[in-house]
PDB file of C-alpha atoms in Angstrom:
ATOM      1  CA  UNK A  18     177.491 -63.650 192.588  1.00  0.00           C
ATOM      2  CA  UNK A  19     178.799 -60.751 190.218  1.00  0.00           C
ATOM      3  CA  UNK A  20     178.091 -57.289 191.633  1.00  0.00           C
ATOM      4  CA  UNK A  21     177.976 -54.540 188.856  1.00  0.00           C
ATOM      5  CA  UNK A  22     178.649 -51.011 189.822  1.00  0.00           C
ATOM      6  CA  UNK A  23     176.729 -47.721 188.482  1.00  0.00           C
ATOM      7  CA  UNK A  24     178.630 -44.967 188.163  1.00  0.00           C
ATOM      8  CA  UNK A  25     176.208 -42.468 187.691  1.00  0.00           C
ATOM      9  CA  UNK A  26     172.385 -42.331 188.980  1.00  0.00           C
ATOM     10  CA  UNK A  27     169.887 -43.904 186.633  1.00  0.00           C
ATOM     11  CA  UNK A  28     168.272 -40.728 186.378  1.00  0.00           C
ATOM     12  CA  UNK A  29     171.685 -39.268 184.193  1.00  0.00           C
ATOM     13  CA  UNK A  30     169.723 -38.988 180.874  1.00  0.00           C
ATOM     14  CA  UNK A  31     166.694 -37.628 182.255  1.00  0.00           C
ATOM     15  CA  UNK A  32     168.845 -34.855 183.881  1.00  0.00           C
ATOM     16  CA  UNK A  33     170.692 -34.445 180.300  1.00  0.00           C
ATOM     17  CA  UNK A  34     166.946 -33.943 178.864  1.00  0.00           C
ATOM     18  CA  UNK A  35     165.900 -31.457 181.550  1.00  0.00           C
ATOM     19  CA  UNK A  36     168.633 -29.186 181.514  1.00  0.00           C
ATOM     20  CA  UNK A  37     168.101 -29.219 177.691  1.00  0.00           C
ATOM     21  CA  UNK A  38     164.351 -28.439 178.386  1.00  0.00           C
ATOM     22  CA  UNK A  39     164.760 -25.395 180.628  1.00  0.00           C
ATOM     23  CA  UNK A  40     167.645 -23.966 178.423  1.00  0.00           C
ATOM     24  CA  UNK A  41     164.589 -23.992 176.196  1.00  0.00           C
ATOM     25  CA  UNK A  42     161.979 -22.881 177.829  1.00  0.00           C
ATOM     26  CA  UNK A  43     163.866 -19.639 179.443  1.00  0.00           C
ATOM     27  CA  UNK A  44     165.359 -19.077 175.656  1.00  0.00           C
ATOM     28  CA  UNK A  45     161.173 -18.313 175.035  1.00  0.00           C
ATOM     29  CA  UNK A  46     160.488 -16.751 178.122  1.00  0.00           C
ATOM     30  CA  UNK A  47     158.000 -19.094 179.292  1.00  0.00           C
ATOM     31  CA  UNK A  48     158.404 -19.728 183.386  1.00  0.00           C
ATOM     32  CA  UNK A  49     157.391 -23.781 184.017  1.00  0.00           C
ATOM     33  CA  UNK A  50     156.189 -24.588 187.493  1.00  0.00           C
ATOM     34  CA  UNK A  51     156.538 -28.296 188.378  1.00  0.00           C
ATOM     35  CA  UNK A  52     153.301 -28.798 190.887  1.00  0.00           C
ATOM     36  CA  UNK A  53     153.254 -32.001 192.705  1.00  0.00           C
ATOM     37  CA  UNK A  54     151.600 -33.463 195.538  1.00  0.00           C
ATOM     38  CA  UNK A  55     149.626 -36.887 196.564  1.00  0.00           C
ATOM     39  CA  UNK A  56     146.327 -37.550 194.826  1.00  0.00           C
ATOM     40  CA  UNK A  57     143.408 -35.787 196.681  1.00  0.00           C
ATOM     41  CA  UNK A  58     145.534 -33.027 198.265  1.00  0.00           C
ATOM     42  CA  UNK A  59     143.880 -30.366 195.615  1.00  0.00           C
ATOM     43  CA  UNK A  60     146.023 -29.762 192.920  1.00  0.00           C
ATOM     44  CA  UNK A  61     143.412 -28.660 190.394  1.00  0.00           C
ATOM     45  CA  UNK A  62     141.447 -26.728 192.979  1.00  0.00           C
ATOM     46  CA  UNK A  63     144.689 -24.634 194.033  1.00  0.00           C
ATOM     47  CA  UNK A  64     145.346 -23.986 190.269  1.00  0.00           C
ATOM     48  CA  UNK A  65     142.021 -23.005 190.038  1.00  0.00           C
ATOM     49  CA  UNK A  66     141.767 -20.154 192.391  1.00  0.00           C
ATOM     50  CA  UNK A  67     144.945 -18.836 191.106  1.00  0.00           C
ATOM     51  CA  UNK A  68     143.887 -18.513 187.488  1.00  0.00           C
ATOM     52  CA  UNK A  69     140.747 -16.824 188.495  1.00  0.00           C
ATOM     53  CA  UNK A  70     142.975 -14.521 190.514  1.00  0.00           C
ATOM     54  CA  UNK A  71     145.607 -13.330 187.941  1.00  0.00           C
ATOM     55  CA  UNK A  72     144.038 -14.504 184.699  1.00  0.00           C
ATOM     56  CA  UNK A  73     143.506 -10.484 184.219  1.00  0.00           C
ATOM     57  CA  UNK A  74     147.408  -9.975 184.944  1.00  0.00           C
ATOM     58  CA  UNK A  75     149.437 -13.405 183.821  1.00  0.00           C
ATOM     59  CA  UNK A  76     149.019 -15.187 180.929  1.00  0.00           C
ATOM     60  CA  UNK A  77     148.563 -18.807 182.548  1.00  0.00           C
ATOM     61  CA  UNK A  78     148.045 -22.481 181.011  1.00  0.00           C
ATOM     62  CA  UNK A  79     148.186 -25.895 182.596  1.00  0.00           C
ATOM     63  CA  UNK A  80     149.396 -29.297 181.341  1.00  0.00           C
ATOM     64  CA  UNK A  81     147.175 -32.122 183.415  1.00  0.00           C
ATOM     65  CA  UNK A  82     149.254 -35.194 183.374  1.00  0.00           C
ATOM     66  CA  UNK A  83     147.017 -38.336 184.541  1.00  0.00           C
ATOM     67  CA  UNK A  84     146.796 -41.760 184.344  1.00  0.00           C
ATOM     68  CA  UNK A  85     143.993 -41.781 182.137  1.00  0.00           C
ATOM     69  CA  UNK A  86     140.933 -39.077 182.577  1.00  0.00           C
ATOM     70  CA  UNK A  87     140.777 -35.531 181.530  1.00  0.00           C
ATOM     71  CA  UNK A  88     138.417 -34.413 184.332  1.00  0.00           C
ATOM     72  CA  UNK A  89     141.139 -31.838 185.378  1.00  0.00           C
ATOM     73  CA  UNK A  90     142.141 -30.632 181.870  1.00  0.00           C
ATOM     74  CA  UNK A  91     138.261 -29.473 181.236  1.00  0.00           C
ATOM     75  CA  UNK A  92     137.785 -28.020 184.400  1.00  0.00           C
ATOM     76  CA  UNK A  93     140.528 -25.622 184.103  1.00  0.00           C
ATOM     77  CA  UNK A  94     139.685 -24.870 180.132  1.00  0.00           C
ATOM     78  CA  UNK A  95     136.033 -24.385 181.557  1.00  0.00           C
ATOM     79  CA  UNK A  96     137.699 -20.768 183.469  1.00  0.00           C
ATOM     80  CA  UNK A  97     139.524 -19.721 180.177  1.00  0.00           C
ATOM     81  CA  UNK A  98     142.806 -20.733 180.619  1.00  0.00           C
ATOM     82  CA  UNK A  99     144.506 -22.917 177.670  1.00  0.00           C
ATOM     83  CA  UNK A 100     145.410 -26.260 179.056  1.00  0.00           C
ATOM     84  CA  UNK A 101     146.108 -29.716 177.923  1.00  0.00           C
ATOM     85  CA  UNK A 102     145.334 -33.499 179.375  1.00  0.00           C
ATOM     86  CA  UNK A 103     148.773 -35.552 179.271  1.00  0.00           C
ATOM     87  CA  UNK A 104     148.231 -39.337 179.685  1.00  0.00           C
ATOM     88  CA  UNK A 105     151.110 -41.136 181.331  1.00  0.00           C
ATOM     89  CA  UNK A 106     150.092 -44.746 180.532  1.00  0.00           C
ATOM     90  CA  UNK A 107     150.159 -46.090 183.635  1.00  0.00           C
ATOM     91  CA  UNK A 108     153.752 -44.524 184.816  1.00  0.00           C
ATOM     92  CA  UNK A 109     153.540 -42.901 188.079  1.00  0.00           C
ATOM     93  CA  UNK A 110     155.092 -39.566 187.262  1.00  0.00           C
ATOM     94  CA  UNK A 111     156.603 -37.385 184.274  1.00  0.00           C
ATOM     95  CA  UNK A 112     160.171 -36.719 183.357  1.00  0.00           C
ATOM     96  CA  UNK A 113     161.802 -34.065 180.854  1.00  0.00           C
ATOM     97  CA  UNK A 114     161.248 -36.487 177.844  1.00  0.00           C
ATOM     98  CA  UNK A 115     157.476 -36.678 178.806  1.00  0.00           C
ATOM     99  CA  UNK A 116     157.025 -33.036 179.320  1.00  0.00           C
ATOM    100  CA  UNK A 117     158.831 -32.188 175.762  1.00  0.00           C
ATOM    101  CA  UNK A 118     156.521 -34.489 174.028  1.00  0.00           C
ATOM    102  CA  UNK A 119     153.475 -32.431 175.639  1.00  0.00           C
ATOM    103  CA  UNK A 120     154.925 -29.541 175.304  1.00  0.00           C
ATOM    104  CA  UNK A 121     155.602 -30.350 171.633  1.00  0.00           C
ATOM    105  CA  UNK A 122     151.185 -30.523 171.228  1.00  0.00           C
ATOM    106  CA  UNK A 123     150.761 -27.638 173.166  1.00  0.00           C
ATOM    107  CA  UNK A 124     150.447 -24.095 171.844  1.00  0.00           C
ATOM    108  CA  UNK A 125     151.996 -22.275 174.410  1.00  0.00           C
ATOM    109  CA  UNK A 126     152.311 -18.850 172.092  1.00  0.00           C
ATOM    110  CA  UNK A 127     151.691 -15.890 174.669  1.00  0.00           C
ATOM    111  CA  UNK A 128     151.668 -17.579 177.870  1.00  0.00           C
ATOM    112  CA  UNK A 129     153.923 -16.042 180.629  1.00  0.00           C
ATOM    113  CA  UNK A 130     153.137 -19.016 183.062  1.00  0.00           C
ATOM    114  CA  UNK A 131     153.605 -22.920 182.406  1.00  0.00           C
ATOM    115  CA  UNK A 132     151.573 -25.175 185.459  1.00  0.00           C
ATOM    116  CA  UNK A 133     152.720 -29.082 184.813  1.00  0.00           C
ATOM    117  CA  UNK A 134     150.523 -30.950 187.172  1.00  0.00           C
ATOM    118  CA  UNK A 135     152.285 -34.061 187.715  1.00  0.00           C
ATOM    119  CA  UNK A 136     150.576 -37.211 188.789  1.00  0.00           C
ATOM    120  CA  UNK A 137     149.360 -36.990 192.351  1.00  0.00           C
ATOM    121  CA  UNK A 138     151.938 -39.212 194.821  1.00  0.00           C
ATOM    122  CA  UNK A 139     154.610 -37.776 196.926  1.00  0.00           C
ATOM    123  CA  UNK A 140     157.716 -40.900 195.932  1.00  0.00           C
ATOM    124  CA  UNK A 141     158.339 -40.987 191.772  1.00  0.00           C
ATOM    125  CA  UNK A 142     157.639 -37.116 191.067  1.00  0.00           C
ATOM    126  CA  UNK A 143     160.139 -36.442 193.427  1.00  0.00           C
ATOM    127  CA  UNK A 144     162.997 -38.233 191.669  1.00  0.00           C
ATOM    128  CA  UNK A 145     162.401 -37.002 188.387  1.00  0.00           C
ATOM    129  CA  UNK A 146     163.592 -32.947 187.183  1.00  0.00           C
ATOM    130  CA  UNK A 147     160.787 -31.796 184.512  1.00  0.00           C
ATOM    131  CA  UNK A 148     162.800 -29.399 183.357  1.00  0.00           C
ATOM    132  CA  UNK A 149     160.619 -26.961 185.288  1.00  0.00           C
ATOM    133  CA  UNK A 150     162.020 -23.763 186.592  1.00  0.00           C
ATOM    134  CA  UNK A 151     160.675 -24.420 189.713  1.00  0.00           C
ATOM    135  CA  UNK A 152     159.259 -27.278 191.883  1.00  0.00           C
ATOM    136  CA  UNK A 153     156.257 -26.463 193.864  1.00  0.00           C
ATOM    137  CA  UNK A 154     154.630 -29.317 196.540  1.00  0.00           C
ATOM    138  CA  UNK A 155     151.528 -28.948 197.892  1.00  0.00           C
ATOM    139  CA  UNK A 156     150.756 -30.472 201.508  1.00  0.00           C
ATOM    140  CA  UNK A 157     147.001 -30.318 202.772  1.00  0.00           C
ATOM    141  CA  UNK A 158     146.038 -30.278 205.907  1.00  0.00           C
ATOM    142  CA  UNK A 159     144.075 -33.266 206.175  1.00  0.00           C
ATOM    143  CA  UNK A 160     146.926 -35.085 205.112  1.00  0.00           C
ATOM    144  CA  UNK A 161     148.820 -34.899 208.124  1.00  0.00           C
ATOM    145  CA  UNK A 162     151.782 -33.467 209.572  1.00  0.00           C
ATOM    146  CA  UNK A 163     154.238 -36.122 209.436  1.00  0.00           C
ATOM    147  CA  UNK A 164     154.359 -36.059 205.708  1.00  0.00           C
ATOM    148  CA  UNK A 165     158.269 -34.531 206.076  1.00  0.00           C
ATOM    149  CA  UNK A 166     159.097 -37.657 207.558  1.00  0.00           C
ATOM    150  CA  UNK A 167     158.153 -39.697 205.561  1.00  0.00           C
ATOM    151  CA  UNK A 168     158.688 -38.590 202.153  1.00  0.00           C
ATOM    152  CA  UNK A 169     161.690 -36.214 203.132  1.00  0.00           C
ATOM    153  CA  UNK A 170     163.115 -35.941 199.703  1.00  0.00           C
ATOM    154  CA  UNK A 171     159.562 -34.267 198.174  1.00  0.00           C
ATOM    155  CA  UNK A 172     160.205 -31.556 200.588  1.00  0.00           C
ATOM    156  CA  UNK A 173     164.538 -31.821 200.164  1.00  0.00           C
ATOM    157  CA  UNK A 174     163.552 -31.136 196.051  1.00  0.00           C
ATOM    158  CA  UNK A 175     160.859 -27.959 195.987  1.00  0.00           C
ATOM    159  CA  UNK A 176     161.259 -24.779 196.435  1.00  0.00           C
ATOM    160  CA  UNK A 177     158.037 -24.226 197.063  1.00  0.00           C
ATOM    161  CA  UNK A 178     155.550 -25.726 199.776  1.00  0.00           C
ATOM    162  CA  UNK A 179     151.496 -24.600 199.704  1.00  0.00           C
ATOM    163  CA  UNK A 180     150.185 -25.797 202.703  1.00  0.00           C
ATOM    164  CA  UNK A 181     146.514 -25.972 201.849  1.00  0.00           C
ATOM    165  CA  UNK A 182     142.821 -26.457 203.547  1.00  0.00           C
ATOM    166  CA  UNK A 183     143.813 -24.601 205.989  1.00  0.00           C
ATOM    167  CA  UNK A 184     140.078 -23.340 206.697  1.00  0.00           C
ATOM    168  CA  UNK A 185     139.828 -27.039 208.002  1.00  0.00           C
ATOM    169  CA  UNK A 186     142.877 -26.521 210.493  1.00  0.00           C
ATOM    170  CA  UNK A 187     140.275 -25.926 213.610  1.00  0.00           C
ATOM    171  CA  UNK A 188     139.237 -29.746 212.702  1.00  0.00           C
ATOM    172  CA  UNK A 189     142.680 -32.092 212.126  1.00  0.00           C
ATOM    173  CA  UNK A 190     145.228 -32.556 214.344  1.00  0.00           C
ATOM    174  CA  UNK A 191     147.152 -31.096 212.498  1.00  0.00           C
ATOM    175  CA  UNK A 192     150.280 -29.145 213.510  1.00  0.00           C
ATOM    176  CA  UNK A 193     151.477 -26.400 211.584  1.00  0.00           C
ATOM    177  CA  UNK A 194     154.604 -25.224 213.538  1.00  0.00           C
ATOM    178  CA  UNK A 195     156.204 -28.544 213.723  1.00  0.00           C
ATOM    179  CA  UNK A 196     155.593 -28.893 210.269  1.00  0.00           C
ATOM    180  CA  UNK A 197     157.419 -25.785 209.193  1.00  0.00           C
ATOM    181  CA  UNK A 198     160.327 -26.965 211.767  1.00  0.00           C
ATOM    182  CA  UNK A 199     160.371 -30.322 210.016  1.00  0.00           C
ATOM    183  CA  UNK A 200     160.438 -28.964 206.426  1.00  0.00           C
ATOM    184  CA  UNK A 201     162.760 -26.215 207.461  1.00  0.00           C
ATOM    185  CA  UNK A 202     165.389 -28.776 208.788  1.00  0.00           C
ATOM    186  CA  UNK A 203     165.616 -30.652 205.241  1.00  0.00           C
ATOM    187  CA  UNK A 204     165.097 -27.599 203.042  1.00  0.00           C
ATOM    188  CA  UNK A 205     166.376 -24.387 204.689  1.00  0.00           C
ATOM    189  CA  UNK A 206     166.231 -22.093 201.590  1.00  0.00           C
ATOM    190  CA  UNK A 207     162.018 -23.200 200.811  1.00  0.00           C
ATOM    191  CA  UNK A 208     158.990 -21.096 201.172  1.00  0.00           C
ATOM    192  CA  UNK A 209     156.332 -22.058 203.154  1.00  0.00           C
ATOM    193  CA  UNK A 210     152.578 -20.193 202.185  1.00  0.00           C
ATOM    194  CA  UNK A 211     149.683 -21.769 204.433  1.00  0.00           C
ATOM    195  CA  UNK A 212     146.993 -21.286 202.062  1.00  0.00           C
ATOM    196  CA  UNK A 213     142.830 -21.708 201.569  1.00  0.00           C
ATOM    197  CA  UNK A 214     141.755 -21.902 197.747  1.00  0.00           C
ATOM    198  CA  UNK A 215     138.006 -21.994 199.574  1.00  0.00           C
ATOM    199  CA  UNK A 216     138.420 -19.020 201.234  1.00  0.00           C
ATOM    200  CA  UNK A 217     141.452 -17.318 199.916  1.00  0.00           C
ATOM    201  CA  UNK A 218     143.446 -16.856 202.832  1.00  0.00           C
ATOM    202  CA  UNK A 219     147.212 -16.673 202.097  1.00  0.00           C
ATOM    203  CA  UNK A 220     146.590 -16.924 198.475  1.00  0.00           C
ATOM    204  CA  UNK A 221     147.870 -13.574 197.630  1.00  0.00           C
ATOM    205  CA  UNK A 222     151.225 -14.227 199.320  1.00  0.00           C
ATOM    206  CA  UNK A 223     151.327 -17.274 196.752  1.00  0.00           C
ATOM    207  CA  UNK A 224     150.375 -15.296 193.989  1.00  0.00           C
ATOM    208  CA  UNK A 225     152.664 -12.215 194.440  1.00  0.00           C
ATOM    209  CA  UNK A 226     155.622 -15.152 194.656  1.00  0.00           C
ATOM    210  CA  UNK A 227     154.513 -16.483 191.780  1.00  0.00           C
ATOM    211  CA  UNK A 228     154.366 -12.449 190.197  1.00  0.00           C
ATOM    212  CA  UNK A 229     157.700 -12.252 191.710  1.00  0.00           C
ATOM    213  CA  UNK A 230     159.229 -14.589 189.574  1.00  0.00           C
ATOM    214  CA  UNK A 231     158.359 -13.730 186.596  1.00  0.00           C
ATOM    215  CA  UNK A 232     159.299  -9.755 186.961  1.00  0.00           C
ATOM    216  CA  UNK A 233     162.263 -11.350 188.202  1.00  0.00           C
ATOM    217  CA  UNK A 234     163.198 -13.289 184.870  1.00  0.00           C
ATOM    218  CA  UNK A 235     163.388 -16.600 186.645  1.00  0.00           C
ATOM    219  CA  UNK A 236     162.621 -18.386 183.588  1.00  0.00           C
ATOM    220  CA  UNK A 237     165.756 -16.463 181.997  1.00  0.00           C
ATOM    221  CA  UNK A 238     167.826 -17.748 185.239  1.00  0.00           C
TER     222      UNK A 238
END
């Protein structure tokens, strides 16, 4: 049997494309946030309490990427932000040639703040740079606490975990120490914001991270 050798990771071009990507983006100023998560964990409901919340201060828009509907894309458009529904034909995440060709039909003139809402599982979206700025996960509570063992490099790869529904914490078994412990051991330099979007607990210390980097030029880093 003839064994063949790789010498570099199959994900070498896409890495090529990203860093080509950002370079562009922070040449324009625009800050892209990679949000990613399993289906269900509420992606589009987290976005949507933070638009309503700084829409007056931050310049937001969203690219929805999706197997096929555009329930999310007209949700968000329906609270004023500019947004745009990105079919991946089946594949189960997007990479920095998929979010070039969005961002290629999407006016993005004025916007301060880039959401990509990749497709909702916690395996492909981890193994894939976007050429965001930043990589943000989002864990609900419902979901379960062992979520860091399982899918360690999600957590390993964001720099950001929301750990959301937490109005519902009273009614999982769901332990939120151990989970920061857990998340903590594989990622050291993450943040960690328990958040509601229902009842707005923790949101603002999301938000003024978010505010955060943009005063501090991240998408010029």
């Amino acid at each position: 049997m003839k064994t063949i050798e790789l010498n570099q990771p199959v994900t070498a071009a896409n890495d090529k494309d990203a860093e080509l990507l950002r370079a562009s983006l922070s040449d324009s100023g625009l800050l892209l946030i990679n949000l990613m998560s399993a289906a269900g964990s509420g992606k589009t409901t987290l976005l949507s309490r933070t638009i309503r919340d700084l829409k007056e201060k931050v310049n937001i828009g969203v690219m929805e990427a999706d197997l096929a509907s555009d329930v999310d894309a007209l949700s968000i458009e329906a609270l004023g932000a500019r947004s745009i529904q990105v079919h991946t034909g089946g594949c189960c995440h997007m990479d920095a040639f998929m979010t070039g060709e969005a961002l290629a039909e999407f006016d993005t003139t004025d916007l301060d703040l880039l959401f990509l809402e990749n497709v909702g599982n916690l395996i492909c979206p981890a193994e894939y740079d976007t050429g965001a700025h930043k990589n943000v996960m989002i864990l609900s509570v419902p979901e379960g606490d062992d979520k860091p063992l399982k899918y360690p490099l999600m957590f390993e790869k964001s720099d950001v975990l929301l750990i959301t529904k937490t109005d519902v914490l009273p009614y999982f078994d769901f332990d939120l120490d151990a989970v920061k412990e857990r998340v903590l051991h594989l990622n050291p330099s993450i943040r960690i914001f328990p958040v509601s979007a229902k009842t707005g607990d923790g949101m603002d210390a999301w938000e003024a991270w978010l505010q955060g980097s943009l005063s501090a030029g991240e998408a010029h880093a």
